[in-house]
Every structure is written in structure tokens, then in C-alpha cells.
Amino acid sequence: MRHFKIPIFFLFSFFFTSTLFAGNSAVENKGINFFNGTWEEVLEEAKKQNKPIFVDAFAVWCGPCKWMDSNVFPQEEVGDFYNANFINYKYDMEKGKGRDFARKYRVNAYPTFVYIKPNGETVHKTMGAKPPKVLIEEGQRALQIFNASR
């Protein structure tokens, strides 16, 4: 009987720990939800929802990009605003089709935030790491331009 207690203890510990970590992932998801898919799929989704696109144009080695990922994008107030108003997309400018995107939208510094209409036309663009309040203000500016052009 003693031999069964040890595996049961470890099994219980595993389920308890995995439940605990699953709960933490839900807490972390209060920020910006970035679309998973190709650029073409992002454009399609934006057309379906009639929303502009927010693109975080980044490079993996970029310190300010990492700072945005850790300190700004996870903020609930930032997520609330961006998730309600944009299709959000992270795009590595140094891999695959990201290079073509960088040329087309003239991305030459990281991070660059590009706000784009569903038809692919640029609405607004800004560069550099920003605190949450400023990033929301940039998004509001882009929305005003987008709404005025409808």
C-alpha cells in the first residue's frame, strides 16, 4: 500500500502545479492579444472586422522591443484599448516576409509601430519604446485618422 502513496502524491502534485500555472497564464493575458497567422490573414481579419491593424515591427535583438514586450504590452489598460480597436500583430522585420514589410512600410528602426487600414494603406507610424499612456495616445491618434478616412 505504501508503494501506491508515493505515485499518487506525485500525481496530485503534478495536477496541482499545472493548475496553478494555468491560472497564472490567464492573468498574464490581460494585455494586448496579438493575432497568430500570416500577414495576409491579418489583412483578411481586419477586413472582416472593419478594424485598423496595429503592427509591432520588431527585431529579436532589440532591447527597447523586449522592454515593450515585458512592460507595456501586458498592461491591462493597453490591452483593453488595443484589443477593442485594432487587429494586433507582431512582425519580426529580419525574418522571412518581414523584410518585405520593412521595405514597403519604411521600417528602419526598432520598435516601429505601424497603424494600417484593412486595405494595407498606412494610417500612422511611430518609432521607439513608449510608456502605456503614450502608446494609447498614439493609438487614439491613428483611430482618429482611420475614422476620418472612411
GROMACS .gro file of C-alpha atoms in nm:
model
  150
    1MET     CA    1   0.000   0.000   0.000
    2ARG     CA    2   0.288   0.232   0.076
    3HIS     CA    3   0.411   0.194  -0.283
    4PHE     CA    4   0.086   0.345  -0.412
    5LYS     CA    5   0.101   0.651  -0.187
    6ILE     CA    6   0.420   0.790  -0.341
    7PRO     CA    7   0.299   0.785  -0.706
    8ILE     CA    8  -0.038   0.923  -0.601
    9PHE     CA    9   0.136   1.205  -0.414
   10PHE     CA   10   0.343   1.294  -0.723
   11LEU     CA   11   0.041   1.271  -0.949
   12PHE     CA   12  -0.157   1.502  -0.721
   13SER     CA   13   0.139   1.744  -0.703
   14PHE     CA   14   0.164   1.750  -1.082
   15PHE     CA   15  -0.205   1.834  -1.129
   16PHE     CA   16  -0.198   2.097  -0.856
   17THR     CA   17   0.113   2.263  -1.004
   18SER     CA   18  -0.020   2.258  -1.360
   19THR     CA   19  -0.349   2.409  -1.242
   20LEU     CA   20  -0.159   2.678  -1.057
   21PHE     CA   21   0.045   2.769  -1.366
   22ALA     CA   22  -0.260   2.759  -1.591
   23GLY     CA   23  -0.419   3.018  -1.363
   24ASN     CA   24  -0.115   3.242  -1.399
   25SER     CA   25  -0.129   3.235  -1.778
   26ALA     CA   26  -0.483   3.375  -1.765
   27VAL     CA   27  -0.359   3.663  -1.550
   28GLU     CA   28  -0.078   3.739  -1.795
   29ASN     CA   29  -0.322   3.757  -2.087
   30LYS     CA   30  -0.477   4.088  -1.982
   31GLY     CA   31  -0.258   4.284  -2.222
   32ILE     CA   32  -0.256   4.304  -2.600
   33ASN     CA   33  -0.366   3.987  -2.778
   34PHE     CA   34  -0.152   3.953  -3.090
   35PHE     CA   35  -0.300   3.775  -3.392
   36ASN     CA   36  -0.137   3.444  -3.483
   37GLY     CA   37  -0.116   3.393  -3.856
   38THR     CA   38   0.028   3.533  -4.175
   39TRP     CA   39   0.021   3.895  -4.283
   40GLU     CA   40  -0.238   3.805  -4.548
   41GLU     CA   41  -0.459   3.651  -4.276
   42VAL     CA   42  -0.423   3.967  -4.066
   43LEU     CA   43  -0.543   4.179  -4.359
   44GLU     CA   44  -0.841   3.944  -4.409
   45GLU     CA   45  -0.933   3.958  -4.040
   46ALA     CA   46  -0.911   4.339  -4.043
   47LYS     CA   47  -1.145   4.349  -4.344
   48LYS     CA   48  -1.390   4.113  -4.172
   49GLN     CA   49  -1.396   4.320  -3.853
   50ASN     CA   50  -1.353   4.657  -4.029
   51LYS     CA   51  -1.073   4.749  -3.790
   52PRO     CA   52  -0.732   4.902  -3.850
   53ILE     CA   53  -0.421   4.695  -3.781
   54PHE     CA   54  -0.159   4.771  -3.516
   55VAL     CA   55   0.179   4.625  -3.613
   56ASP     CA   56   0.466   4.594  -3.368
   57ALA     CA   57   0.760   4.587  -3.612
   58PHE     CA   58   1.046   4.445  -3.408
   59ALA     CA   59   1.378   4.260  -3.414
   60VAL     CA   60   1.463   3.981  -3.170
   61TRP     CA   61   1.787   4.150  -3.058
   62CYS     CA   62   1.619   4.488  -2.990
   63GLY     CA   63   1.633   4.592  -2.624
   64PRO     CA   64   1.352   4.851  -2.641
   65CYS     CA   65   1.134   4.591  -2.819
   66LYS     CA   66   1.190   4.348  -2.532
   67TRP     CA   67   1.109   4.625  -2.285
   68MET     CA   68   0.775   4.687  -2.462
   69ASP     CA   69   0.701   4.312  -2.453
   70SER     CA   70   0.768   4.296  -2.079
   71ASN     CA   71   0.640   4.630  -1.953
   72VAL     CA   72   0.382   4.783  -2.186
   73PHE     CA   73   0.203   4.521  -2.398
   74PRO     CA   74   0.100   4.314  -2.090
   75GLN     CA   75  -0.068   4.615  -1.922
   76GLU     CA   76  -0.444   4.570  -1.887
   77GLU     CA   77  -0.526   4.928  -1.989
   78VAL     CA   78  -0.316   4.891  -2.305
   79GLY     CA   79  -0.476   4.555  -2.386
   80ASP     CA   80  -0.828   4.687  -2.329
   81PHE     CA   81  -0.774   4.975  -2.573
   82TYR     CA   82  -0.581   4.788  -2.844
   83ASN     CA   83  -0.789   4.469  -2.834
   84ALA     CA   84  -1.112   4.669  -2.871
   85ASN     CA   85  -0.992   4.890  -3.156
   86PHE     CA   86  -0.728   4.705  -3.360
   87ILE     CA   87  -0.620   4.373  -3.503
   88ASN     CA   88  -0.280   4.347  -3.333
   89TYR     CA   89   0.019   4.183  -3.500
   90LYS     CA   90   0.385   4.130  -3.409
   91TYR     CA   91   0.615   4.111  -3.710
   92ASP     CA   92   0.987   4.027  -3.699
   93MET     CA   93   1.144   4.260  -3.956
   94GLU     CA   94   1.452   4.048  -4.007
   95LYS     CA   95   1.289   3.715  -4.092
   96GLY     CA   96   1.100   3.589  -4.394
   97LYS     CA   97   0.840   3.829  -4.533
   98GLY     CA   98   0.916   4.073  -4.253
   99ARG     CA   99   1.194   4.217  -4.471
  100ASP     CA  100   0.942   4.292  -4.747
  101PHE     CA  101   0.711   4.454  -4.492
  102ALA     CA  102   1.001   4.667  -4.362
  103ARG     CA  103   1.077   4.792  -4.715
  104LYS     CA  104   0.713   4.858  -4.804
  105TYR     CA  105   0.631   5.045  -4.483
  106ARG     CA  106   0.977   5.205  -4.448
  107VAL     CA  107   1.062   5.049  -4.114
  108ASN     CA  108   1.426   5.132  -4.038
  109ALA     CA  109   1.434   5.149  -3.658
  110TYR     CA  110   1.301   4.924  -3.382
  111PRO     CA  111   1.050   4.916  -3.243
  112THR     CA  112   0.832   5.083  -3.503
  113PHE     CA  113   0.457   5.082  -3.458
  114VAL     CA  114   0.264   5.095  -3.784
  115TYR     CA  115  -0.111   5.153  -3.794
  116ILE     CA  116  -0.261   5.023  -4.118
  117LYS     CA  117  -0.602   5.020  -4.285
  118PRO     CA  118  -0.750   4.682  -4.383
  119ASN     CA  119  -0.657   4.763  -4.746
  120GLY     CA  120  -0.288   4.787  -4.648
  121GLU     CA  121  -0.260   5.166  -4.654
  122THR     CA  122  -0.062   5.331  -4.373
  123VAL     CA  123  -0.266   5.539  -4.131
  124HIS     CA  124   0.002   5.638  -3.879
  125LYS     CA  125   0.354   5.535  -3.782
  126THR     CA  126   0.565   5.599  -3.475
  127MET     CA  127   0.903   5.474  -3.352
  128GLY     CA  128   1.065   5.394  -3.021
  129ALA     CA  129   0.962   5.244  -2.689
  130LYS     CA  130   0.673   5.425  -2.521
  131PRO     CA  131   0.507   5.411  -2.181
  132PRO     CA  132   0.149   5.277  -2.174
  133LYS     CA  133  -0.020   5.619  -2.173
  134VAL     CA  134   0.176   5.738  -2.477
  135LEU     CA  135   0.114   5.416  -2.671
  136ILE     CA  136  -0.260   5.455  -2.608
  137GLU     CA  137  -0.241   5.818  -2.724
  138GLU     CA  138  -0.067   5.706  -3.045
  139GLY     CA  139  -0.343   5.450  -3.098
  140GLN     CA  140  -0.610   5.716  -3.042
  141ARG     CA  141  -0.439   5.940  -3.300
  142ALA     CA  142  -0.434   5.652  -3.550
  143LEU     CA  143  -0.804   5.578  -3.485
  144GLN     CA  144  -0.897   5.941  -3.547
  145ILE     CA  145  -0.717   5.935  -3.882
  146PHE     CA  146  -0.869   5.597  -3.972
  147ASN     CA  147  -1.223   5.709  -3.883
  148ALA     CA  148  -1.185   6.038  -4.072
  149SER     CA  149  -1.079   5.849  -4.387
  150ARG     CA  150  -1.383   5.619  -4.401
   0.00000   0.00000   0.00000
